[in-house]
Amino acid sequence: MRPDYIYIGCFFDFDELQTAVAPIAPQRLERPIPAPHVTFAYRPERVDTRLFGRAVTVRVTGYGNDGRNEGLRVEVLTRDPILRELALRIPAPHITLSVSRTGRPVDTAGLSFSPVEPFLLTGRFGGYLPDGTVVFSSAE
C-alpha cells in the first residue's frame, strides 16, 4: 500500500539550518518548523520514491518575517533533470522557519523578502507523512 504523503520536497536538518540562519535571524517565532523544507508538491497524486534521498542544494537569497511567518526565499539548484523539472513548477520556492501562534506555514510564500548575502544549503528529497515522519527511502 502506498503511503499518502502530505507533501514531497527537499528537507533540511533542523539544527544545521538554525546555525546557518543565525547571523541573519537569531530568533524564531513561537512555533519553529520541526521539519524545515522546500515543498515541491502538496498532496501529490503520484510520487516517484526513486528520487527519495537525493541531495538537493538551494541558494538562500532572501529573508522575511511579518510577525506571523518567518522564512527564506530560495532558488533550487540541482543537476537531476527530474528534480529540476519539479522545482520549476514551484511558484515561490521558500523555507518556512517558524510561525506565530496564528500563523500558517503556507502563507510564507507571500512574505516580502529582504535580500541577504546568498549562501547555500543542502538537504535531501523526501516525503512527509501525516504522522510527521519524513521518508527518505522507498523502503521506509
mmCIF file of N, CA and C in Angstrom:
data_model
loop_
_atom_site.group_PDB
_atom_site.id
_atom_site.type_symbol
_atom_site.label_atom_id
_atom_site.label_comp_id
_atom_site.label_asym_id
_atom_site.label_seq_id
_atom_site.Cartn_x
_atom_site.Cartn_y
_atom_site.Cartn_z
ATOM 1 N N MET A 1 0.842 -1.191 0.000
ATOM 2 C CA MET A 1 0.000 0.000 0.000
ATOM 3 C C MET A 1 0.884 1.252 0.000
ATOM 4 N N ARG A 2 0.572 2.183 -0.875
ATOM 5 C CA ARG A 2 1.330 3.424 -0.996
ATOM 6 C C ARG A 2 0.943 4.397 0.117
ATOM 7 N N PRO A 3 1.952 4.965 0.811
ATOM 8 C CA PRO A 3 1.623 5.969 1.828
ATOM 9 C C PRO A 3 1.017 7.218 1.181
ATOM 10 N N ASP A 4 0.179 7.906 1.927
ATOM 11 C CA ASP A 4 -0.370 9.179 1.463
ATOM 12 C C ASP A 4 0.510 10.292 2.015
ATOM 13 N N TYR A 5 1.344 10.849 1.151
ATOM 14 C CA TYR A 5 2.245 11.914 1.559
ATOM 15 C C TYR A 5 1.480 13.233 1.609
ATOM 16 N N ILE A 6 1.700 14.003 2.665
ATOM 17 C CA ILE A 6 1.109 15.336 2.735
ATOM 18 C C ILE A 6 1.816 16.222 1.723
ATOM 19 N N TYR A 7 3.142 16.105 1.669
ATOM 20 C CA TYR A 7 3.901 16.811 0.645
ATOM 21 C C TYR A 7 5.223 16.106 0.423
ATOM 22 N N ILE A 8 5.817 16.408 -0.718
ATOM 23 C CA ILE A 8 7.161 15.945 -1.019
ATOM 24 C C ILE A 8 8.027 17.181 -1.200
ATOM 25 N N GLY A 9 9.311 17.045 -0.907
ATOM 26 C CA GLY A 9 10.176 18.197 -1.045
ATOM 27 C C GLY A 9 11.585 17.927 -0.582
ATOM 28 N N CYS A 10 12.336 18.998 -0.465
ATOM 29 C CA CYS A 10 13.713 18.962 -0.009
ATOM 30 C C CYS A 10 13.726 19.347 1.466
ATOM 31 N N PHE A 11 14.181 18.425 2.319
ATOM 32 C CA PHE A 11 14.172 18.625 3.765
ATOM 33 C C PHE A 11 15.585 18.916 4.261
ATOM 34 N N PHE A 12 15.652 19.776 5.273
ATOM 35 C CA PHE A 12 16.929 20.216 5.825
ATOM 36 C C PHE A 12 17.020 19.811 7.289
ATOM 37 N N ASP A 13 18.233 19.526 7.742
ATOM 38 C CA ASP A 13 18.462 19.218 9.140
ATOM 39 C C ASP A 13 18.130 20.465 9.964
ATOM 40 N N PHE A 14 17.292 20.308 10.974
ATOM 41 C CA PHE A 14 16.813 21.429 11.776
ATOM 42 C C PHE A 14 17.968 22.219 12.392
ATOM 43 N N ASP A 15 18.887 21.525 13.085
ATOM 44 C CA ASP A 15 19.979 22.217 13.783
ATOM 45 C C ASP A 15 20.931 22.902 12.813
ATOM 46 N N GLU A 16 21.255 22.237 11.705
ATOM 47 C CA GLU A 16 22.142 22.856 10.707
ATOM 48 C C GLU A 16 21.510 24.115 10.124
ATOM 49 N N LEU A 17 20.206 24.069 9.881
ATOM 50 C CA LEU A 17 19.511 25.240 9.338
ATOM 51 C C LEU A 17 19.525 26.385 10.338
ATOM 52 N N GLN A 18 19.270 26.090 11.621
ATOM 53 C CA GLN A 18 19.269 27.136 12.640
ATOM 54 C C GLN A 18 20.633 27.812 12.731
ATOM 55 N N THR A 19 21.694 27.032 12.643
ATOM 56 C CA THR A 19 23.051 27.581 12.678
ATOM 57 C C THR A 19 23.305 28.459 11.462
ATOM 58 N N ALA A 20 22.853 28.006 10.293
ATOM 59 C CA ALA A 20 23.089 28.757 9.054
ATOM 60 C C ALA A 20 22.358 30.094 9.037
ATOM 61 N N VAL A 21 21.167 30.161 9.629
ATOM 62 C CA VAL A 21 20.389 31.407 9.572
ATOM 63 C C VAL A 21 20.625 32.323 10.774
ATOM 64 N N ALA A 22 21.331 31.850 11.777
ATOM 65 C CA ALA A 22 21.549 32.654 12.984
ATOM 66 C C ALA A 22 22.140 34.038 12.695
ATOM 67 N N PRO A 23 23.092 34.179 11.759
ATOM 68 C CA PRO A 23 23.633 35.525 11.504
ATOM 69 C C PRO A 23 22.609 36.516 10.948
ATOM 70 N N ILE A 24 21.580 36.037 10.252
ATOM 71 C CA ILE A 24 20.596 36.966 9.685
ATOM 72 C C ILE A 24 19.304 37.015 10.491
ATOM 73 N N ALA A 25 19.058 35.991 11.313
ATOM 74 C CA ALA A 25 17.808 35.925 12.076
ATOM 75 C C ALA A 25 18.012 35.053 13.310
ATOM 76 N N PRO A 26 18.502 35.643 14.409
ATOM 77 C CA PRO A 26 18.831 34.830 15.584
ATOM 78 C C PRO A 26 17.621 34.296 16.364
ATOM 79 N N GLN A 27 16.439 34.882 16.198
ATOM 80 C CA GLN A 27 15.255 34.478 16.967
ATOM 81 C C GLN A 27 14.186 33.878 16.062
ATOM 82 N N ARG A 28 13.468 32.859 16.547
ATOM 83 C CA ARG A 28 12.341 32.281 15.830
ATOM 84 C C ARG A 28 11.035 32.810 16.439
ATOM 85 N N LEU A 29 9.962 32.711 15.672
ATOM 86 C CA LEU A 29 8.621 32.990 16.200
ATOM 87 C C LEU A 29 8.220 31.840 17.127
ATOM 88 N N GLU A 30 6.988 31.877 17.653
ATOM 89 C CA GLU A 30 6.571 30.918 18.680
ATOM 90 C C GLU A 30 6.649 29.450 18.268
ATOM 91 N N ARG A 31 6.414 29.163 17.001
ATOM 92 C CA ARG A 31 6.369 27.759 16.574
ATOM 93 C C ARG A 31 7.407 27.483 15.472
ATOM 94 N N PRO A 32 8.617 27.052 15.855
ATOM 95 C CA PRO A 32 9.600 26.665 14.840
ATOM 96 C C PRO A 32 9.102 25.452 14.056
ATOM 97 N N ILE A 33 9.449 25.374 12.791
ATOM 98 C CA ILE A 33 9.036 24.253 11.942
ATOM 99 C C ILE A 33 10.016 23.105 12.188
ATOM 100 N N PRO A 34 9.544 21.959 12.704
ATOM 101 C CA PRO A 34 10.448 20.869 13.069
ATOM 102 C C PRO A 34 11.080 20.145 11.875
ATOM 103 N N ALA A 35 10.422 20.149 10.728
ATOM 104 C CA ALA A 35 10.955 19.500 9.521
ATOM 105 C C ALA A 35 11.032 20.538 8.407
ATOM 106 N N PRO A 36 11.983 21.483 8.507
ATOM 107 C CA PRO A 36 12.050 22.560 7.514
ATOM 108 C C PRO A 36 12.331 22.002 6.126
ATOM 109 N N HIS A 37 11.684 22.611 5.126
ATOM 110 C CA HIS A 37 11.730 22.051 3.779
ATOM 111 C C HIS A 37 11.326 23.068 2.725
ATOM 112 N N VAL A 38 11.612 22.741 1.480
ATOM 113 C CA VAL A 38 11.035 23.409 0.318
ATOM 114 C C VAL A 38 10.008 22.430 -0.230
ATOM 115 N N THR A 39 8.754 22.841 -0.268
ATOM 116 C CA THR A 39 7.701 21.968 -0.787
ATOM 117 C C THR A 39 7.775 21.921 -2.311
ATOM 118 N N PHE A 40 7.870 20.724 -2.861
ATOM 119 C CA PHE A 40 7.850 20.535 -4.307
ATOM 120 C C PHE A 40 6.436 20.234 -4.781
ATOM 121 N N ALA A 41 5.645 19.508 -3.976
ATOM 122 C CA ALA A 41 4.251 19.217 -4.328
ATOM 123 C C ALA A 41 3.469 18.929 -3.054
ATOM 124 N N TYR A 42 2.277 19.532 -2.944
ATOM 125 C CA TYR A 42 1.379 19.328 -1.818
ATOM 126 C C TYR A 42 0.324 18.305 -2.215
ATOM 127 N N ARG A 43 0.109 17.319 -1.350
ATOM 128 C CA ARG A 43 -0.853 16.235 -1.608
ATOM 129 C C ARG A 43 -0.667 15.650 -3.019
ATOM 130 N N PRO A 44 0.553 15.207 -3.332
ATOM 131 C CA PRO A 44 0.811 14.705 -4.686
ATOM 132 C C PRO A 44 0.013 13.443 -4.997
ATOM 133 N N GLU A 45 -0.478 13.369 -6.226
ATOM 134 C CA GLU A 45 -1.207 12.175 -6.654
ATOM 135 C C GLU A 45 -0.244 11.036 -6.964
ATOM 136 N N ARG A 46 0.911 11.394 -7.556
ATOM 137 C CA ARG A 46 1.934 10.399 -7.891
ATOM 138 C C ARG A 46 3.239 10.823 -7.246
ATOM 139 N N VAL A 47 3.963 9.843 -6.710
ATOM 140 C CA VAL A 47 5.242 10.119 -6.065
ATOM 141 C C VAL A 47 6.271 9.128 -6.599
ATOM 142 N N ASP A 48 7.358 9.655 -7.139
ATOM 143 C CA ASP A 48 8.454 8.830 -7.604
ATOM 144 C C ASP A 48 9.430 8.660 -6.446
ATOM 145 N N THR A 49 9.256 7.600 -5.674
ATOM 146 C CA THR A 49 10.083 7.392 -4.480
ATOM 147 C C THR A 49 11.533 7.079 -4.834
ATOM 148 N N ARG A 50 11.830 6.826 -6.095
ATOM 149 C CA ARG A 50 13.229 6.622 -6.501
ATOM 150 C C ARG A 50 14.037 7.908 -6.302
ATOM 151 N N LEU A 51 13.343 9.048 -6.233
ATOM 152 C CA LEU A 51 14.020 10.333 -6.008
ATOM 153 C C LEU A 51 14.374 10.547 -4.540
ATOM 154 N N PHE A 52 13.731 9.788 -3.653
ATOM 155 C CA PHE A 52 13.931 9.983 -2.219
ATOM 156 C C PHE A 52 15.388 9.741 -1.843
ATOM 157 N N GLY A 53 15.900 10.617 -0.991
ATOM 158 C CA GLY A 53 17.263 10.513 -0.511
ATOM 159 C C GLY A 53 18.264 11.299 -1.324
ATOM 160 N N ARG A 54 17.886 11.761 -2.503
ATOM 161 C CA ARG A 54 18.834 12.509 -3.342
ATOM 162 C C ARG A 54 19.118 13.881 -2.740
ATOM 163 N N ALA A 55 20.368 14.289 -2.837
ATOM 164 C CA ALA A 55 20.776 15.598 -2.322
ATOM 165 C C ALA A 55 20.230 16.701 -3.225
ATOM 166 N N VAL A 56 19.771 17.769 -2.609
ATOM 167 C CA VAL A 56 19.293 18.953 -3.322
ATOM 168 C C VAL A 56 19.911 20.162 -2.635
ATOM 169 N N THR A 57 20.515 21.031 -3.423
ATOM 170 C CA THR A 57 21.104 22.251 -2.885
ATOM 171 C C THR A 57 20.204 23.426 -3.239
ATOM 172 N N VAL A 58 20.079 24.346 -2.294
ATOM 173 C CA VAL A 58 19.341 25.583 -2.547
ATOM 174 C C VAL A 58 20.251 26.764 -2.230
ATOM 175 N N ARG A 59 20.009 27.856 -2.940
ATOM 176 C CA ARG A 59 20.700 29.125 -2.671
ATOM 177 C C ARG A 59 19.698 30.019 -1.959
ATOM 178 N N VAL A 60 20.036 30.417 -0.751
ATOM 179 C CA VAL A 60 19.187 31.344 0.007
ATOM 180 C C VAL A 60 19.466 32.743 -0.502
ATOM 181 N N THR A 61 18.395 33.465 -0.898
ATOM 182 C CA THR A 61 18.562 34.815 -1.457
ATOM 183 C C THR A 61 17.787 35.883 -0.696
ATOM 184 N N GLY A 62 16.914 35.479 0.233
ATOM 185 C CA GLY A 62 16.129 36.477 0.945
ATOM 186 C C GLY A 62 15.623 35.969 2.278
ATOM 187 N N TYR A 63 15.270 36.918 3.158
ATOM 188 C CA TYR A 63 14.709 36.615 4.472
ATOM 189 C C TYR A 63 13.484 37.492 4.685
ATOM 190 N N GLY A 64 12.436 36.891 5.261
ATOM 191 C CA GLY A 64 11.228 37.650 5.561
ATOM 192 C C GLY A 64 10.634 37.253 6.893
ATOM 193 N N ASN A 65 10.028 38.236 7.568
ATOM 194 C CA ASN A 65 9.346 37.987 8.838
ATOM 195 C C ASN A 65 8.325 39.100 9.027
ATOM 196 N N ASP A 66 7.047 38.726 9.043
ATOM 197 C CA ASP A 66 5.987 39.715 9.236
ATOM 198 C C ASP A 66 5.323 39.578 10.604
ATOM 199 N N GLY A 67 5.945 38.819 11.517
ATOM 200 C CA GLY A 67 5.375 38.601 12.843
ATOM 201 C C GLY A 67 4.448 37.400 12.892
ATOM 202 N N ARG A 68 3.986 36.944 11.754
ATOM 203 C CA ARG A 68 3.142 35.741 11.675
ATOM 204 C C ARG A 68 3.904 34.586 11.033
ATOM 205 N N ASN A 69 4.723 34.914 10.050
ATOM 206 C CA ASN A 69 5.517 33.919 9.327
ATOM 207 C C ASN A 69 6.949 34.407 9.214
ATOM 208 N N GLU A 70 7.866 33.451 9.245
ATOM 209 C CA GLU A 70 9.274 33.746 9.071
ATOM 210 C C GLU A 70 9.839 32.722 8.096
ATOM 211 N N GLY A 71 10.566 33.198 7.088
ATOM 212 C CA GLY A 71 11.105 32.244 6.138
ATOM 213 C C GLY A 71 12.201 32.796 5.265
ATOM 214 N N LEU A 72 12.678 31.910 4.409
ATOM 215 C CA LEU A 72 13.757 32.214 3.483
ATOM 216 C C LEU A 72 13.275 32.042 2.050
ATOM 217 N N ARG A 73 13.635 32.962 1.181
ATOM 218 C CA ARG A 73 13.411 32.784 -0.256
ATOM 219 C C ARG A 73 14.623 32.012 -0.779
ATOM 220 N N VAL A 74 14.374 31.015 -1.628
ATOM 221 C CA VAL A 74 15.471 30.187 -2.128
ATOM 222 C C VAL A 74 15.338 29.948 -3.626
ATOM 223 N N GLU A 75 16.456 29.560 -4.216
ATOM 224 C CA GLU A 75 16.498 29.057 -5.586
ATOM 225 C C GLU A 75 16.969 27.617 -5.494
ATOM 226 N N VAL A 76 16.260 26.708 -6.137
ATOM 227 C CA VAL A 76 16.632 25.299 -6.104
ATOM 228 C C VAL A 76 17.683 25.041 -7.180
ATOM 229 N N LEU A 77 18.796 24.431 -6.771
ATOM 230 C CA LEU A 77 19.897 24.116 -7.683
ATOM 231 C C LEU A 77 20.049 22.598 -7.719
ATOM 232 N N THR A 78 19.850 21.997 -8.859
ATOM 233 C CA THR A 78 20.044 20.558 -8.984
ATOM 234 C C THR A 78 20.353 20.213 -10.427
ATOM 235 N N ARG A 79 21.211 19.230 -10.600
ATOM 236 C CA ARG A 79 21.519 18.754 -11.949
ATOM 237 C C ARG A 79 20.590 17.618 -12.352
ATOM 238 N N ASP A 80 19.880 17.071 -11.378
ATOM 239 C CA ASP A 80 18.964 15.971 -11.668
ATOM 240 C C ASP A 80 17.816 16.509 -12.517
ATOM 241 N N PRO A 81 17.625 16.010 -13.729
ATOM 242 C CA PRO A 81 16.601 16.576 -14.611
ATOM 243 C C PRO A 81 15.176 16.428 -14.087
ATOM 244 N N ILE A 82 14.889 15.352 -13.394
ATOM 245 C CA ILE A 82 13.535 15.154 -12.866
ATOM 246 C C ILE A 82 13.267 16.138 -11.728
ATOM 247 N N LEU A 83 14.218 16.251 -10.808
ATOM 248 C CA LEU A 83 14.047 17.198 -9.699
ATOM 249 C C LEU A 83 14.020 18.638 -10.202
ATOM 250 N N ARG A 84 14.837 18.931 -11.217
ATOM 251 C CA ARG A 84 14.840 20.292 -11.789
ATOM 252 C C ARG A 84 13.465 20.615 -12.370
ATOM 253 N N GLU A 85 12.868 19.668 -13.074
ATOM 254 C CA GLU A 85 11.529 19.879 -13.652
ATOM 255 C C GLU A 85 10.502 20.115 -12.549
ATOM 256 N N LEU A 86 10.569 19.324 -11.493
ATOM 257 C CA LEU A 86 9.656 19.525 -10.359
ATOM 258 C C LEU A 86 9.883 20.890 -9.714
ATOM 259 N N ALA A 87 11.145 21.292 -9.574
ATOM 260 C CA ALA A 87 11.463 22.571 -8.937
ATOM 261 C C ALA A 87 10.943 23.748 -9.753
ATOM 262 N N LEU A 88 10.969 23.627 -11.069
ATOM 263 C CA LEU A 88 10.486 24.718 -11.929
ATOM 264 C C LEU A 88 8.987 24.964 -11.756
ATOM 265 N N ARG A 89 8.273 23.999 -11.229
ATOM 266 C CA ARG A 89 6.822 24.135 -11.016
ATOM 267 C C ARG A 89 6.473 24.824 -9.698
ATOM 268 N N ILE A 90 7.468 25.061 -8.846
ATOM 269 C CA ILE A 90 7.209 25.694 -7.548
ATOM 270 C C ILE A 90 7.017 27.190 -7.782
ATOM 271 N N PRO A 91 5.822 27.735 -7.465
ATOM 272 C CA PRO A 91 5.571 29.157 -7.745
ATOM 273 C C PRO A 91 6.490 30.119 -6.989
ATOM 274 N N ALA A 92 6.767 29.851 -5.719
ATOM 275 C CA ALA A 92 7.597 30.740 -4.899
ATOM 276 C C ALA A 92 8.428 29.880 -3.952
ATOM 277 N N PRO A 93 9.572 29.360 -4.414
ATOM 278 C CA PRO A 93 10.372 28.477 -3.559
ATOM 279 C C PRO A 93 10.810 29.177 -2.273
ATOM 280 N N HIS A 94 10.550 28.524 -1.154
ATOM 281 C CA HIS A 94 10.876 29.111 0.147
ATOM 282 C C HIS A 94 10.985 28.012 1.200
ATOM 283 N N ILE A 95 11.563 28.383 2.332
ATOM 284 C CA ILE A 95 11.620 27.523 3.510
ATOM 285 C C ILE A 95 10.961 28.298 4.640
ATOM 286 N N THR A 96 9.945 27.730 5.261
ATOM 287 C CA THR A 96 9.352 28.349 6.444
ATOM 288 C C THR A 96 10.213 27.977 7.638
ATOM 289 N N LEU A 97 10.688 28.984 8.366
ATOM 290 C CA LEU A 97 11.492 28.743 9.564
ATOM 291 C C LEU A 97 10.622 28.605 10.803
ATOM 292 N N SER A 98 9.613 29.488 10.925
ATOM 293 C CA SER A 98 8.738 29.470 12.097
ATOM 294 C C SER A 98 7.478 30.272 11.796
ATOM 295 N N VAL A 99 6.473 30.060 12.628
ATOM 296 C CA VAL A 99 5.221 30.806 12.524
ATOM 297 C C VAL A 99 4.768 31.212 13.926
ATOM 298 N N SER A 100 3.918 32.225 13.993
ATOM 299 C CA SER A 100 3.335 32.647 15.269
ATOM 300 C C SER A 100 2.242 31.649 15.657
ATOM 301 N N ARG A 101 1.621 31.890 16.785
ATOM 302 C CA ARG A 101 0.523 31.003 17.212
ATOM 303 C C ARG A 101 -0.599 30.965 16.184
ATOM 304 N N THR A 102 -0.801 32.071 15.477
ATOM 305 C CA THR A 102 -1.885 32.128 14.489
ATOM 306 C C THR A 102 -1.390 32.029 13.049
ATOM 307 N N GLY A 103 -0.077 31.948 12.870
ATOM 308 C CA GLY A 103 0.482 31.876 11.523
ATOM 309 C C GLY A 103 0.295 30.507 10.895
ATOM 310 N N ARG A 104 0.285 30.487 9.561
ATOM 311 C CA ARG A 104 0.171 29.237 8.808
ATOM 312 C C ARG A 104 1.362 29.141 7.852
ATOM 313 N N PRO A 105 2.087 28.016 7.881
ATOM 314 C CA PRO A 105 3.266 27.889 7.026
ATOM 315 C C PRO A 105 2.998 28.185 5.548
ATOM 316 N N VAL A 106 1.834 27.857 5.059
ATOM 317 C CA VAL A 106 1.516 28.080 3.643
ATOM 318 C C VAL A 106 1.618 29.561 3.263
ATOM 319 N N ASP A 107 1.454 30.447 4.232
ATOM 320 C CA ASP A 107 1.482 31.884 3.949
ATOM 321 C C ASP A 107 2.887 32.460 3.804
ATOM 322 N N THR A 108 3.907 31.669 4.102
ATOM 323 C CA THR A 108 5.286 32.158 3.994
ATOM 324 C C THR A 108 5.618 32.583 2.571
ATOM 325 N N ALA A 109 5.061 31.911 1.587
ATOM 326 C CA ALA A 109 5.348 32.235 0.178
ATOM 327 C C ALA A 109 5.020 33.690 -0.141
ATOM 328 N N GLY A 110 4.050 34.284 0.566
ATOM 329 C CA GLY A 110 3.633 35.649 0.299
ATOM 330 C C GLY A 110 4.396 36.715 1.055
ATOM 331 N N LEU A 111 5.410 36.329 1.825
ATOM 332 C CA LEU A 111 6.185 37.331 2.564
ATOM 333 C C LEU A 111 6.920 38.269 1.614
ATOM 334 N N SER A 112 7.211 39.448 2.121
ATOM 335 C CA SER A 112 8.099 40.368 1.425
ATOM 336 C C SER A 112 9.509 40.039 1.936
ATOM 337 N N PHE A 113 10.335 39.477 1.051
ATOM 338 C CA PHE A 113 11.671 39.036 1.443
ATOM 339 C C PHE A 113 12.696 40.134 1.187
ATOM 340 N N SER A 114 13.543 40.374 2.175
ATOM 341 C CA SER A 114 14.662 41.302 2.008
ATOM 342 C C SER A 114 15.861 40.516 1.506
ATOM 343 N N PRO A 115 16.634 41.093 0.600
ATOM 344 C CA PRO A 115 17.810 40.377 0.096
ATOM 345 C C PRO A 115 18.812 40.093 1.219
ATOM 346 N N VAL A 116 19.471 38.953 1.117
ATOM 347 C CA VAL A 116 20.546 38.598 2.039
ATOM 348 C C VAL A 116 21.748 38.184 1.199
ATOM 349 N N GLU A 117 22.916 38.214 1.813
ATOM 350 C CA GLU A 117 24.113 37.696 1.150
ATOM 351 C C GLU A 117 23.838 36.212 0.877
ATOM 352 N N PRO A 118 23.805 35.805 -0.385
ATOM 353 C CA PRO A 118 23.438 34.421 -0.699
ATOM 354 C C PRO A 118 24.357 33.393 -0.045
ATOM 355 N N PHE A 119 23.741 32.296 0.382
ATOM 356 C CA PHE A 119 24.506 31.162 0.897
ATOM 357 C C PHE A 119 23.779 29.884 0.501
ATOM 358 N N LEU A 120 24.507 28.784 0.536
ATOM 359 C CA LEU A 120 23.968 27.505 0.083
ATOM 360 C C LEU A 120 23.606 26.609 1.256
ATOM 361 N N LEU A 121 22.542 25.831 1.061
ATOM 362 C CA LEU A 121 22.124 24.792 1.996
ATOM 363 C C LEU A 121 21.901 23.521 1.185
ATOM 364 N N THR A 122 22.227 22.385 1.762
ATOM 365 C CA THR A 122 21.959 21.121 1.091
ATOM 366 C C THR A 122 21.041 20.282 1.956
ATOM 367 N N GLY A 123 20.000 19.757 1.328
ATOM 368 C CA GLY A 123 19.056 18.894 2.008
ATOM 369 C C GLY A 123 18.870 17.619 1.214
ATOM 370 N N ARG A 124 17.858 16.852 1.620
ATOM 371 C CA ARG A 124 17.560 15.603 0.926
ATOM 372 C C ARG A 124 16.095 15.590 0.516
ATOM 373 N N PHE A 125 15.848 15.019 -0.636
ATOM 374 C CA PHE A 125 14.494 14.923 -1.152
ATOM 375 C C PHE A 125 13.775 13.787 -0.439
ATOM 376 N N GLY A 126 12.521 14.031 -0.066
ATOM 377 C CA GLY A 126 11.754 13.007 0.629
ATOM 378 C C GLY A 126 10.283 13.345 0.684
ATOM 379 N N GLY A 127 9.560 12.576 1.488
ATOM 380 C CA GLY A 127 8.123 12.768 1.635
ATOM 381 C C GLY A 127 7.735 12.896 3.093
ATOM 382 N N TYR A 128 6.717 13.715 3.354
ATOM 383 C CA TYR A 128 6.237 13.974 4.712
ATOM 384 C C TYR A 128 4.911 13.252 4.902
ATOM 385 N N LEU A 129 4.855 12.383 5.912
ATOM 386 C CA LEU A 129 3.653 11.598 6.191
ATOM 387 C C LEU A 129 2.773 12.277 7.233
ATOM 388 N N PRO A 130 1.491 11.902 7.294
ATOM 389 C CA PRO A 130 0.566 12.529 8.257
ATOM 390 C C PRO A 130 1.015 12.441 9.716
ATOM 391 N N ASP A 131 1.812 11.419 10.078
ATOM 392 C CA ASP A 131 2.253 11.301 11.477
ATOM 393 C C ASP A 131 3.494 12.141 11.776
ATOM 394 N N GLY A 132 3.969 12.919 10.787
ATOM 395 C CA GLY A 132 5.129 13.774 10.991
ATOM 396 C C GLY A 132 6.445 13.130 10.609
ATOM 397 N N THR A 133 6.405 11.913 10.131
ATOM 398 C CA THR A 133 7.621 11.222 9.701
ATOM 399 C C THR A 133 8.059 11.740 8.334
ATOM 400 N N VAL A 134 9.360 11.942 8.180
ATOM 401 C CA VAL A 134 9.929 12.288 6.881
ATOM 402 C C VAL A 134 10.586 11.023 6.328
ATOM 403 N N VAL A 135 10.195 10.645 5.121
ATOM 404 C CA VAL A 135 10.682 9.425 4.492
ATOM 405 C C VAL A 135 11.724 9.800 3.434
ATOM 406 N N PHE A 136 12.899 9.168 3.517
ATOM 407 C CA PHE A 136 13.974 9.437 2.564
ATOM 408 C C PHE A 136 14.329 8.229 1.695
ATOM 409 N N SER A 137 13.590 7.144 1.855
ATOM 410 C CA SER A 137 13.871 5.923 1.096
ATOM 411 C C SER A 137 12.575 5.276 0.681
ATOM 412 N N SER A 138 12.559 4.671 -0.497
ATOM 413 C CA SER A 138 11.354 3.974 -0.945
ATOM 414 C C SER A 138 11.087 2.747 -0.101
ATOM 415 N N ALA A 139 12.098 2.283 0.667
ATOM 416 C CA ALA A 139 11.947 1.091 1.515
ATOM 417 C C ALA A 139 11.342 1.434 2.868
ATOM 418 N N GLU A 140 11.265 2.728 3.218
ATOM 419 C CA GLU A 140 10.746 3.109 4.550
ATOM 420 C C GLU A 140 9.242 3.004 4.595
#
